[in-house]
Structure formats: C-alpha cells, structure tokens
C-alpha cells in the first residue's frame, strides 16, 4: 500500500494545485478551492485509499453525508421511531478542522499511511485551506471524507457512548448532528454532547440547535420533514425552491443553474408513493397531487436541459408498483404489525405505551432491541438498523421478493390478490 506522500510523487504531468477564488457565502467572504486536473486525480487516489481503511475499521458507522450508498433520506429514516430530538449544527465545519489532530486521527485509522509528520505534511500541502489555520480546503474533493473521518474519531464514538441503543439513535450528516430518543433528552446529556463537539475544536451554531418533541411539532432532519406520525415527506421550502426554479425561462439558464436545479429535483424525485416496493425500507408519506404534478414538470425541464447539453443526464423516473396501493393499504389495515411480527419473535407490550418489544429476529441477542409500533405500522430493529413495514419484515424473514411477501400475508388473512 502506498503511503500518502507517495500518492503525489506517482502523478505524471502538471503539479497538483488549487486555484483560490474568494466568494461571498451566507454573507461571509470564503476562499473556495478550485482544483486543477492533477489535484483531482490526487484526491481521487486519496479518497480510494482512505475509503478502504474506513470500511475495514467501520469508522463511518454514524456518518450519512458524503458516504457512498447513504443519503439525507437514509439519515432521517434512522430517527422516525423517536419522539424527542436534539439537533446541533457545527459552525464553519471544514475550515475549523485542526489539521494536526486530523493527522493523528488518520494515523490511528491506518498506520500504513505514514508517520504523523508525513501525513501532516501531505495534508498541509494538498488538503488544507489557503491560509495557515484555515483547516480543510472548502471545495476540495476529499474534504468531506477527511471531515467525516476526523469527526468519527473525535465526536461520533464519544456521542455513541453517551446515547447507547436501543432507546437512542445518533447520526451525523456532515456538520448536522441528530440525536433521537423515545424519552426526554435531559439537559446534562445535551451539555455532554456539546462538550464532545467543542473538545474536537469546533464551534456550535446556537441558533441552529434545537430540542423538539415530535408530538408537539414536526421535525426537519437534513431537509426531510418527519411528521408527527413518523412519516417522511419533502419540506415546503424545497417545494417552493423547485417551483421558483421552474419560473426561470429555459433560455436564461446556464450550467450552474442547471446543476443547482438538478440537485433540487433529485431530492424531490426521491419521494413518491413507494410504500410496498421491494427495496423500500422507509416510511414514506403520501404526497399530494400538486406535489406529483410539480415533480412531473421538473422531470420534463431536466430532460430539456439534457438535450441542450447543460446536464449530462437526468434522474430516472420512478415507476409505480404493479400491486395497487389500495390493496397494500387494506392489507396493512387487516394484518396488524404486532401480529405479523409475532410470527418470528415473542413480543411484550411496553408499560404505559402502545409499543411492543422483543428479541431481534435478525440477530441472536439477550437484551430485546426489536421495537414494534402499531400506531406507525412499523418495526425497528436497533441491533441491525433494519426497519420497515409488514412487507419488508416478511420479505426479509422468508427471503422472498416483495410480491411474494404480499401474497404470503394475503393468504394468511384470507384476502385474494388483485388481478
């Protein structure tokens, strides 16, 4: 395995450089890094090298931002079972990373990367900000991964010890930290979480920190609205931004506008009437007809942008399920989630609650961590992170496809499948 200082020496051609551009971001002047082609290749090699070490050590267990195979929706989905939420936001995240401590963290992650001095020299040359003490370069391709690895070593592990499962869930989407629980989160625990963040060298955006009771008000987690019933749907702000972007004439849109619009629409297209899909694990909320119409208009605009060459490709349309939604709804109404879960594990009703608890059907365990909520028609297995509805549970336990899982449940309850 190559050391970090050998990654740059193996490059051919021009030297890897950043071209620095001063931009006004949220009212503040920021130095943004624009890498040349050699720097992009170097960062690609760096990310490949670090990703292998991170996957081996399960370093990114709590991270959901800029992690392959994870998304803001997955981050929010981890918390749909909670009632009480504590959310924090790290101020000036990338530029506040202490590079010296980052070098120590990378050495502990994988000593074959080089000595701490060699790692520090590499980071200062190819990953750090323009001025000394500016932390990671904002706009550099590897900065999100480096930030995740530093937070994993200094914050995530410490917070996970403070909020152990199964009663609590902790995730981090880059600089957004979320803790959820089925019990009130006491002030002393919130203070210790803040101390974990500040001891890593970060400042907390006080005006973005919040304590929320889901039964009193919906909560927004990384741009996803979690309703009082534990369902997820797009926020009104994203819907408004997409509608405003559609009002801009197509002839006036440039490449930057197209990419910004693509990000908005990709987010909206992630939502839909997905309940019951074979690969669906998330409690999607029903989307209004106006929202569906907006999605169709956005999709058509994206296709026109692709034809004009402003985008390389557009997000694919989502196809609807072959099994009618009305039948899935009826089946969920008849087949209670606690009854179906009882096929695979013994459940006990929790005192002063409508929820049930039992041993995980997916793992061997001694302490029950399998939770079932009849009001939300969902299960959540804290030992494995698996969650979903009755179809997901049967499909996983019987090792069958989604249509087969629907048929199994329908036959058990004497319902005929629609033709």
CSV table of C-alpha atoms in Angstrom, one decimal:
chain,number,residue,atom,x,y,z
A,1,UNK,CA,0.0,0.0,0.0
A,2,UNK,CA,1.3,3.4,-0.9
A,3,UNK,CA,1.9,6.0,1.8
A,4,UNK,CA,0.2,9.3,1.4
A,5,UNK,CA,3.4,11.2,0.4
A,6,UNK,CA,3.9,8.6,-2.4
A,7,UNK,CA,0.5,9.3,-3.9
A,8,UNK,CA,1.6,12.7,-5.2
A,9,UNK,CA,5.0,11.5,-6.4
A,10,UNK,CA,3.4,8.9,-8.6
A,11,UNK,CA,1.5,11.5,-10.6
A,12,UNK,CA,2.6,12.4,-14.1
A,13,UNK,CA,2.3,15.8,-15.9
A,14,UNK,CA,1.4,19.1,-14.2
A,15,UNK,CA,1.7,19.7,-10.5
A,16,UNK,CA,-1.5,19.4,-8.4
A,17,UNK,CA,-2.7,22.8,-7.5
A,18,UNK,CA,-5.7,24.7,-6.1
A,19,UNK,CA,-6.9,27.9,-7.8
A,20,UNK,CA,-8.3,30.0,-5.0
A,21,UNK,CA,-11.5,32.0,-5.5
A,22,UNK,CA,-13.0,34.4,-3.0
A,23,UNK,CA,-16.7,34.1,-2.8
A,24,UNK,CA,-19.4,35.6,-0.5
A,25,UNK,CA,-21.2,32.6,1.2
A,26,UNK,CA,-24.0,33.5,3.5
A,27,UNK,CA,-22.7,37.0,4.0
A,28,UNK,CA,-19.1,35.9,4.7
A,29,UNK,CA,-16.0,36.0,2.4
A,30,UNK,CA,-14.7,32.5,1.9
A,31,UNK,CA,-11.7,31.2,0.0
A,32,UNK,CA,-13.0,28.3,-2.2
A,33,UNK,CA,-10.6,25.8,-3.7
A,34,UNK,CA,-10.9,25.0,-7.4
A,35,UNK,CA,-8.6,22.0,-8.1
A,36,UNK,CA,-6.8,21.5,-11.4
A,37,UNK,CA,-6.9,18.1,-13.1
A,38,UNK,CA,-3.8,16.8,-11.4
A,39,UNK,CA,-5.2,17.8,-8.0
A,40,UNK,CA,-8.5,16.0,-8.8
A,41,UNK,CA,-6.6,12.8,-9.7
A,42,UNK,CA,-4.6,13.1,-6.5
A,43,UNK,CA,-7.7,13.5,-4.3
A,44,UNK,CA,-9.4,10.6,-6.1
A,45,UNK,CA,-6.5,8.4,-5.1
A,46,UNK,CA,-6.6,9.7,-1.6
A,47,UNK,CA,-10.3,9.0,-1.2
A,48,UNK,CA,-9.9,5.5,-2.6
A,49,UNK,CA,-7.0,4.8,-0.1
A,50,UNK,CA,-8.9,6.3,2.9
A,51,UNK,CA,-12.2,4.6,2.0
A,52,UNK,CA,-10.7,1.2,2.1
A,53,UNK,CA,-9.2,1.9,5.6
A,54,UNK,CA,-12.5,3.4,6.8
A,55,UNK,CA,-14.6,0.4,5.6
A,56,UNK,CA,-12.2,-2.1,7.2
A,57,UNK,CA,-12.4,-0.3,10.6
A,58,UNK,CA,-16.2,0.6,10.3
A,59,UNK,CA,-15.1,4.2,11.0
A,60,UNK,CA,-18.1,5.8,9.4
A,61,UNK,CA,-20.8,4.0,11.3
A,62,UNK,CA,-22.7,7.1,12.3
A,63,UNK,CA,-21.9,9.2,9.2
A,64,UNK,CA,-24.6,9.6,6.4
A,65,UNK,CA,-23.3,12.7,4.5
A,66,UNK,CA,-20.9,12.2,1.5
A,67,UNK,CA,-20.8,8.4,2.3
A,68,UNK,CA,-21.3,6.0,-0.7
A,69,UNK,CA,-24.7,4.3,-0.5
A,70,UNK,CA,-26.1,6.7,2.1
A,71,UNK,CA,-28.2,9.9,1.8
A,72,UNK,CA,-30.2,12.5,3.6
A,73,UNK,CA,-33.3,10.4,3.4
A,74,UNK,CA,-31.5,7.4,5.0
A,75,UNK,CA,-30.2,9.7,7.7
A,76,UNK,CA,-33.7,10.9,8.5
A,77,UNK,CA,-35.1,7.4,8.3
A,78,UNK,CA,-33.0,6.3,11.3
A,79,UNK,CA,-35.0,8.7,13.5
A,80,UNK,CA,-38.6,8.0,12.6
A,81,UNK,CA,-39.0,5.9,15.6
A,82,UNK,CA,-38.0,8.6,18.1
A,83,UNK,CA,-40.2,11.1,19.8
A,84,UNK,CA,-37.7,13.6,21.3
A,85,UNK,CA,-34.9,15.2,19.2
A,86,UNK,CA,-31.8,17.1,19.9
A,87,UNK,CA,-30.1,18.7,16.8
A,88,UNK,CA,-26.8,20.5,16.5
A,89,UNK,CA,-25.0,22.3,13.7
A,90,UNK,CA,-21.2,22.7,13.5
A,91,UNK,CA,-20.2,26.3,12.6
A,92,UNK,CA,-17.7,26.7,9.7
A,93,UNK,CA,-17.2,22.9,9.7
A,94,UNK,CA,-14.4,22.3,7.1
A,95,UNK,CA,-12.4,25.4,7.8
A,96,UNK,CA,-12.4,24.6,11.6
A,97,UNK,CA,-10.8,21.1,11.4
A,98,UNK,CA,-7.4,21.2,13.2
A,99,UNK,CA,-5.1,19.6,10.6
A,100,UNK,CA,-2.6,18.4,13.3
A,101,UNK,CA,-5.3,16.4,15.1
A,102,UNK,CA,-6.6,15.1,11.8
A,103,UNK,CA,-3.2,13.7,11.0
A,104,UNK,CA,-3.2,11.9,14.4
A,105,UNK,CA,-6.7,10.5,13.6
A,106,UNK,CA,-5.6,9.2,10.2
A,107,UNK,CA,-2.5,7.6,11.7
A,108,UNK,CA,-4.6,5.8,14.3
A,109,UNK,CA,-7.0,4.7,11.5
A,110,UNK,CA,-4.3,3.2,9.4
A,111,UNK,CA,-0.6,3.4,10.4
A,112,UNK,CA,0.5,2.3,6.9
A,113,UNK,CA,-0.5,5.8,5.6
A,114,UNK,CA,2.9,7.0,7.0
A,115,UNK,CA,4.1,8.7,10.2
A,116,UNK,CA,2.1,11.5,11.7
A,117,UNK,CA,4.7,14.0,10.4
A,118,UNK,CA,4.4,12.6,6.9
A,119,UNK,CA,0.6,12.7,7.0
A,120,UNK,CA,0.6,16.2,8.3
A,121,UNK,CA,2.9,17.4,5.6
A,122,UNK,CA,0.7,15.8,2.9
A,123,UNK,CA,-2.4,17.4,4.4
A,124,UNK,CA,-0.9,20.9,4.6
A,125,UNK,CA,0.3,20.7,1.0
A,126,UNK,CA,-2.6,19.2,-0.7
A,127,UNK,CA,-5.7,19.4,1.5
A,128,UNK,CA,-5.5,22.4,3.8
A,129,UNK,CA,-7.0,25.9,3.3
A,130,UNK,CA,-5.3,28.8,1.7
A,131,UNK,CA,-4.0,30.3,5.0
A,132,UNK,CA,-2.4,28.6,8.0
A,133,UNK,CA,-5.1,27.5,10.4
A,134,UNK,CA,-7.9,27.5,7.9
A,135,UNK,CA,-8.5,23.8,8.3
A,136,UNK,CA,-9.6,21.8,5.2
A,137,UNK,CA,-9.9,23.5,1.9
A,138,UNK,CA,-13.6,24.2,1.1
A,139,UNK,CA,-14.3,22.8,-2.4
A,140,UNK,CA,-11.6,20.2,-2.4
A,141,UNK,CA,-12.9,16.7,-3.5
A,142,UNK,CA,-11.6,14.9,-0.4
A,143,UNK,CA,-12.6,17.4,2.2
A,144,UNK,CA,-16.0,15.7,3.1
A,145,UNK,CA,-14.3,12.3,3.6
A,146,UNK,CA,-11.5,13.8,5.7
A,147,UNK,CA,-14.0,15.8,7.7
A,148,UNK,CA,-16.1,12.6,8.3
A,149,UNK,CA,-13.0,10.6,9.4
A,150,UNK,CA,-12.0,13.3,11.8
A,151,UNK,CA,-15.5,13.6,13.3
A,152,UNK,CA,-15.7,9.8,13.5
A,153,UNK,CA,-12.6,9.7,15.6
A,154,UNK,CA,-13.3,12.7,17.9
A,155,UNK,CA,-17.1,13.1,18.1
A,156,UNK,CA,-19.1,10.1,16.8
A,157,UNK,CA,-17.6,7.4,19.0
A,158,UNK,CA,-17.9,9.6,22.1
A,159,UNK,CA,-21.5,10.5,21.4
A,160,UNK,CA,-22.5,6.9,20.7
A,161,UNK,CA,-21.2,6.0,24.2
A,162,UNK,CA,-23.3,8.8,25.7
A,163,UNK,CA,-26.5,7.7,23.9
A,164,UNK,CA,-26.5,3.9,23.8
A,165,UNK,CA,-29.0,1.9,21.9
A,166,UNK,CA,-31.8,0.7,21.8
A,167,UNK,CA,-33.5,3.7,23.4
A,168,UNK,CA,-31.5,6.3,21.5
A,169,UNK,CA,-30.3,6.9,17.9
A,170,UNK,CA,-27.4,9.1,16.9
A,171,UNK,CA,-26.4,10.1,13.3
A,172,UNK,CA,-24.4,12.8,11.7
A,173,UNK,CA,-24.9,14.2,8.2
A,174,UNK,CA,-21.6,16.1,7.7
A,175,UNK,CA,-21.9,19.1,10.1
A,176,UNK,CA,-25.5,18.3,11.2
A,177,UNK,CA,-25.8,16.1,14.3
A,178,UNK,CA,-29.1,14.5,15.3
A,179,UNK,CA,-29.9,12.5,18.5
A,180,UNK,CA,-33.4,11.0,18.9
A,181,UNK,CA,-34.9,9.1,21.8
A,182,UNK,CA,-38.2,7.7,23.0
A,183,UNK,CA,-37.6,9.5,26.3
A,184,UNK,CA,-36.9,13.2,27.0
A,185,UNK,CA,-33.2,14.1,26.4
A,186,UNK,CA,-32.0,15.7,29.7
A,187,UNK,CA,-30.0,18.9,29.8
A,188,UNK,CA,-26.9,17.2,31.3
A,189,UNK,CA,-26.8,14.8,28.3
A,190,UNK,CA,-27.2,17.7,25.8
A,191,UNK,CA,-24.3,19.5,27.6
A,192,UNK,CA,-22.1,16.5,27.3
A,193,UNK,CA,-22.9,16.1,23.6
A,194,UNK,CA,-21.9,19.8,23.1
A,195,UNK,CA,-18.7,19.2,25.0
A,196,UNK,CA,-17.9,16.3,22.7
A,197,UNK,CA,-18.2,18.7,19.7
A,198,UNK,CA,-16.3,21.6,21.3
A,199,UNK,CA,-13.5,19.4,22.5
A,200,UNK,CA,-12.9,18.4,18.9
A,201,UNK,CA,-12.1,22.1,18.1
A,202,UNK,CA,-15.5,23.1,16.7
A,203,UNK,CA,-17.9,25.9,17.5
A,204,UNK,CA,-21.7,25.2,17.6
A,205,UNK,CA,-24.2,27.3,15.8
A,206,UNK,CA,-26.5,28.1,18.7
A,207,UNK,CA,-29.3,29.5,16.6
A,208,UNK,CA,-29.5,26.2,14.6
A,209,UNK,CA,-29.6,24.0,17.7
A,210,UNK,CA,-33.0,22.7,18.8
A,211,UNK,CA,-34.8,20.4,21.2
A,212,UNK,CA,-38.1,19.0,19.7
A,213,UNK,CA,-41.0,16.9,20.8
A,214,UNK,CA,-42.4,15.2,17.7
A,215,UNK,CA,-45.9,15.0,19.2
A,216,UNK,CA,-45.9,18.8,19.5
A,217,UNK,CA,-44.4,19.7,16.2
A,218,UNK,CA,-42.9,18.0,13.1
A,219,UNK,CA,-39.1,18.0,12.9
A,220,UNK,CA,-36.9,18.6,9.9
A,221,UNK,CA,-33.8,16.4,9.6
A,222,UNK,CA,-31.3,17.3,6.8
A,223,UNK,CA,-34.0,18.7,4.6
A,224,UNK,CA,-36.5,15.9,5.2
A,225,UNK,CA,-39.7,16.6,7.2
A,226,UNK,CA,-40.6,13.9,9.7
A,227,UNK,CA,-44.3,14.2,10.6
A,228,UNK,CA,-46.0,13.5,13.9
A,229,UNK,CA,-47.0,10.1,12.6
A,230,UNK,CA,-43.3,9.2,11.9
A,231,UNK,CA,-43.7,9.6,8.1
A,232,UNK,CA,-41.3,11.4,5.8
A,233,UNK,CA,-42.0,13.9,3.1
A,234,UNK,CA,-40.4,16.9,1.3
A,235,UNK,CA,-40.3,20.1,3.1
A,236,UNK,CA,-42.3,23.1,1.9
A,237,UNK,CA,-39.1,25.1,1.4
A,238,UNK,CA,-37.7,22.6,-1.1
A,239,UNK,CA,-41.1,22.5,-2.9
A,240,UNK,CA,-41.1,26.3,-3.1
A,241,UNK,CA,-37.5,26.5,-4.4
A,242,UNK,CA,-38.3,24.0,-7.1
A,243,UNK,CA,-41.4,25.9,-8.1
A,244,UNK,CA,-39.4,29.2,-8.3
A,245,UNK,CA,-36.7,27.5,-10.4
A,246,UNK,CA,-39.3,26.4,-12.9
A,247,UNK,CA,-40.4,30.0,-13.4
A,248,UNK,CA,-37.0,30.9,-14.8
A,249,UNK,CA,-37.0,30.8,-18.6
A,250,UNK,CA,-35.1,27.9,-20.1
A,251,UNK,CA,-33.1,30.1,-22.4
A,252,UNK,CA,-31.7,32.1,-19.4
A,253,UNK,CA,-30.4,29.0,-17.6
A,254,UNK,CA,-26.7,28.4,-17.6
A,255,UNK,CA,-24.7,25.3,-16.5
A,256,UNK,CA,-24.6,26.5,-12.8
A,257,UNK,CA,-28.4,27.0,-12.8
A,258,UNK,CA,-28.9,23.5,-14.3
A,259,UNK,CA,-26.8,21.7,-11.7
A,260,UNK,CA,-28.5,23.6,-8.9
A,261,UNK,CA,-31.9,22.7,-10.4
A,262,UNK,CA,-30.8,19.1,-10.8
A,263,UNK,CA,-30.0,18.8,-7.1
A,264,UNK,CA,-33.4,20.2,-6.1
A,265,UNK,CA,-35.2,17.8,-8.4
A,266,UNK,CA,-33.2,14.8,-7.5
A,267,UNK,CA,-34.3,15.4,-3.9
A,268,UNK,CA,-38.0,15.7,-4.9
A,269,UNK,CA,-37.9,12.6,-7.2
A,270,UNK,CA,-36.7,10.5,-4.2
A,271,UNK,CA,-40.1,10.8,-2.7
A,272,UNK,CA,-43.3,9.2,-4.0
A,273,UNK,CA,-45.8,6.5,-3.5
A,274,UNK,CA,-43.2,3.9,-2.7
A,275,UNK,CA,-44.8,2.0,0.2
A,276,UNK,CA,-44.6,-1.6,-0.6
A,277,UNK,CA,-41.7,-1.6,-3.1
A,278,UNK,CA,-39.4,-4.5,-2.7
A,279,UNK,CA,-36.4,-2.3,-2.0
A,280,UNK,CA,-38.3,0.2,0.2
A,281,UNK,CA,-37.4,0.4,3.9
A,282,UNK,CA,-38.5,3.9,4.6
A,283,UNK,CA,-41.9,5.2,5.9
A,284,UNK,CA,-42.8,7.5,3.0
A,285,UNK,CA,-45.6,9.9,3.5
A,286,UNK,CA,-48.3,10.2,0.8
A,287,UNK,CA,-47.5,13.1,-1.5
A,288,UNK,CA,-50.3,15.5,-2.7
A,289,UNK,CA,-51.4,15.6,-6.3
A,290,UNK,CA,-49.9,19.2,-6.6
A,291,UNK,CA,-46.5,17.8,-5.5
A,292,UNK,CA,-46.7,15.0,-8.0
A,293,UNK,CA,-47.6,17.4,-10.8
A,294,UNK,CA,-44.6,19.6,-9.7
A,295,UNK,CA,-42.3,16.5,-9.9
A,296,UNK,CA,-43.5,15.8,-13.5
A,297,UNK,CA,-42.9,19.4,-14.6
A,298,UNK,CA,-39.4,19.3,-13.0
A,299,UNK,CA,-38.6,16.0,-14.8
A,300,UNK,CA,-39.6,17.4,-18.1
A,301,UNK,CA,-37.5,20.5,-17.5
A,302,UNK,CA,-34.5,18.3,-16.7
A,303,UNK,CA,-34.9,16.3,-19.9
A,304,UNK,CA,-34.9,19.5,-21.9
A,305,UNK,CA,-31.7,20.7,-20.1
A,306,UNK,CA,-30.0,17.4,-21.0
A,307,UNK,CA,-31.0,17.9,-24.7
A,308,UNK,CA,-29.4,21.4,-24.6
A,309,UNK,CA,-26.2,19.9,-23.2
A,310,UNK,CA,-26.4,21.7,-19.8
A,311,UNK,CA,-26.6,18.4,-18.0
A,312,UNK,CA,-25.0,15.0,-18.8
A,313,UNK,CA,-28.0,13.0,-17.6
A,314,UNK,CA,-31.3,13.4,-15.7
A,315,UNK,CA,-32.6,11.4,-12.8
A,316,UNK,CA,-34.6,8.4,-13.9
A,317,UNK,CA,-38.3,8.4,-13.5
A,318,UNK,CA,-39.6,6.2,-10.7
A,319,UNK,CA,-42.1,3.6,-11.8
A,320,UNK,CA,-45.1,2.8,-9.7
A,321,UNK,CA,-45.8,-0.6,-8.1
A,322,UNK,CA,-47.7,-3.3,-10.1
A,323,UNK,CA,-49.7,-4.2,-6.9
A,324,UNK,CA,-52.3,-1.5,-6.4
A,325,UNK,CA,-51.8,0.9,-3.5
A,326,UNK,CA,-55.3,0.4,-2.2
A,327,UNK,CA,-54.7,-3.3,-1.7
A,328,UNK,CA,-51.4,-2.7,0.2
A,329,UNK,CA,-53.2,-0.2,2.4
A,330,UNK,CA,-56.1,-2.7,3.1
A,331,UNK,CA,-53.6,-5.4,3.8
A,332,UNK,CA,-51.7,-3.2,6.3
A,333,UNK,CA,-55.0,-2.4,8.0
A,334,UNK,CA,-56.1,-6.0,8.3
A,335,UNK,CA,-52.6,-7.5,9.2
A,336,UNK,CA,-51.5,-5.7,12.3
A,337,UNK,CA,-47.8,-5.2,12.5
A,338,UNK,CA,-47.6,-6.7,16.0
A,339,UNK,CA,-49.4,-9.9,14.8
A,340,UNK,CA,-47.1,-10.3,11.8
A,341,UNK,CA,-44.0,-9.6,14.0
A,342,UNK,CA,-45.3,-12.3,16.3
A,343,UNK,CA,-44.7,-14.9,13.6
A,344,UNK,CA,-41.0,-14.5,14.1
A,345,UNK,CA,-40.4,-13.4,17.7
A,346,UNK,CA,-42.2,-13.2,21.0
A,347,UNK,CA,-43.4,-9.7,21.8
A,348,UNK,CA,-44.3,-8.0,25.1
A,349,UNK,CA,-46.3,-4.8,25.4
A,350,UNK,CA,-44.3,-1.9,27.0
A,351,UNK,CA,-45.9,-0.4,30.1
A,352,UNK,CA,-47.7,3.0,29.6
A,353,UNK,CA,-47.2,2.7,25.8
A,354,UNK,CA,-48.8,1.2,22.7
A,355,UNK,CA,-45.5,-0.2,21.5
A,356,UNK,CA,-44.2,-3.8,21.7
A,357,UNK,CA,-40.7,-5.1,22.4
A,358,UNK,CA,-38.9,-8.4,21.8
A,359,UNK,CA,-35.7,-10.1,20.8
A,360,UNK,CA,-34.4,-9.4,17.3
A,361,UNK,CA,-35.5,-11.9,14.7
A,362,UNK,CA,-32.4,-10.9,12.6
A,363,UNK,CA,-29.7,-11.4,15.2
A,364,UNK,CA,-29.0,-13.5,18.3
A,365,UNK,CA,-29.3,-11.3,21.4
A,366,UNK,CA,-30.1,-11.4,25.1
A,367,UNK,CA,-31.4,-7.9,25.5
A,368,UNK,CA,-34.5,-7.1,23.5
A,369,UNK,CA,-33.9,-4.4,20.9
A,370,UNK,CA,-36.8,-5.2,18.4
A,371,UNK,CA,-39.5,-2.5,18.6
A,372,UNK,CA,-42.9,-2.6,17.0
A,373,UNK,CA,-45.2,0.4,16.8
A,374,UNK,CA,-48.9,-0.3,15.9
A,375,UNK,CA,-49.7,3.4,15.6
A,376,UNK,CA,-46.9,3.9,13.0
A,377,UNK,CA,-47.4,0.4,11.5
A,378,UNK,CA,-43.6,-0.1,11.6
A,379,UNK,CA,-40.9,-2.2,13.2
A,380,UNK,CA,-37.4,-1.1,14.1
A,381,UNK,CA,-34.6,-3.5,14.9
A,382,UNK,CA,-31.9,-1.5,16.8
A,383,UNK,CA,-29.4,-4.3,16.8
A,384,UNK,CA,-29.1,-4.2,12.9
A,385,UNK,CA,-30.7,-0.9,11.9
A,386,UNK,CA,-33.3,-2.8,9.8
A,387,UNK,CA,-36.8,-1.2,9.8
A,388,UNK,CA,-39.9,-1.1,7.7
A,389,UNK,CA,-43.5,-2.3,7.4
A,390,UNK,CA,-45.0,-5.8,7.4
A,391,UNK,CA,-44.0,-6.4,3.8
A,392,UNK,CA,-40.3,-5.6,4.5
A,393,UNK,CA,-40.4,-7.9,7.6
A,394,UNK,CA,-41.9,-10.9,5.8
A,395,UNK,CA,-39.7,-10.4,2.7
A,396,UNK,CA,-36.5,-10.4,4.9
A,397,UNK,CA,-37.5,-13.3,7.2
A,398,UNK,CA,-38.9,-15.5,4.4
A,399,UNK,CA,-36.1,-14.5,2.0
A,400,UNK,CA,-38.6,-13.8,-0.8
A,401,UNK,CA,-39.4,-10.9,-3.2
A,402,UNK,CA,-41.8,-8.2,-2.4
A,403,UNK,CA,-44.7,-9.6,-4.4
A,404,UNK,CA,-44.2,-13.0,-2.8
A,405,UNK,CA,-44.3,-11.3,0.7
A,406,UNK,CA,-47.6,-9.6,-0.2
A,407,UNK,CA,-49.0,-12.9,-1.3
A,408,UNK,CA,-47.9,-14.7,1.9
A,409,UNK,CA,-49.6,-12.1,4.1
A,410,UNK,CA,-52.7,-12.0,1.9
A,411,UNK,CA,-53.1,-15.8,2.1
A,412,UNK,CA,-52.7,-15.8,5.9
A,413,UNK,CA,-55.5,-13.4,6.2
A,414,UNK,CA,-57.8,-14.8,3.5
A,415,UNK,CA,-57.5,-12.0,1.0
A,416,UNK,CA,-57.4,-12.6,-2.7
A,417,UNK,CA,-54.7,-10.9,-4.7
A,418,UNK,CA,-56.0,-8.3,-7.3
A,419,UNK,CA,-55.7,-9.3,-10.9
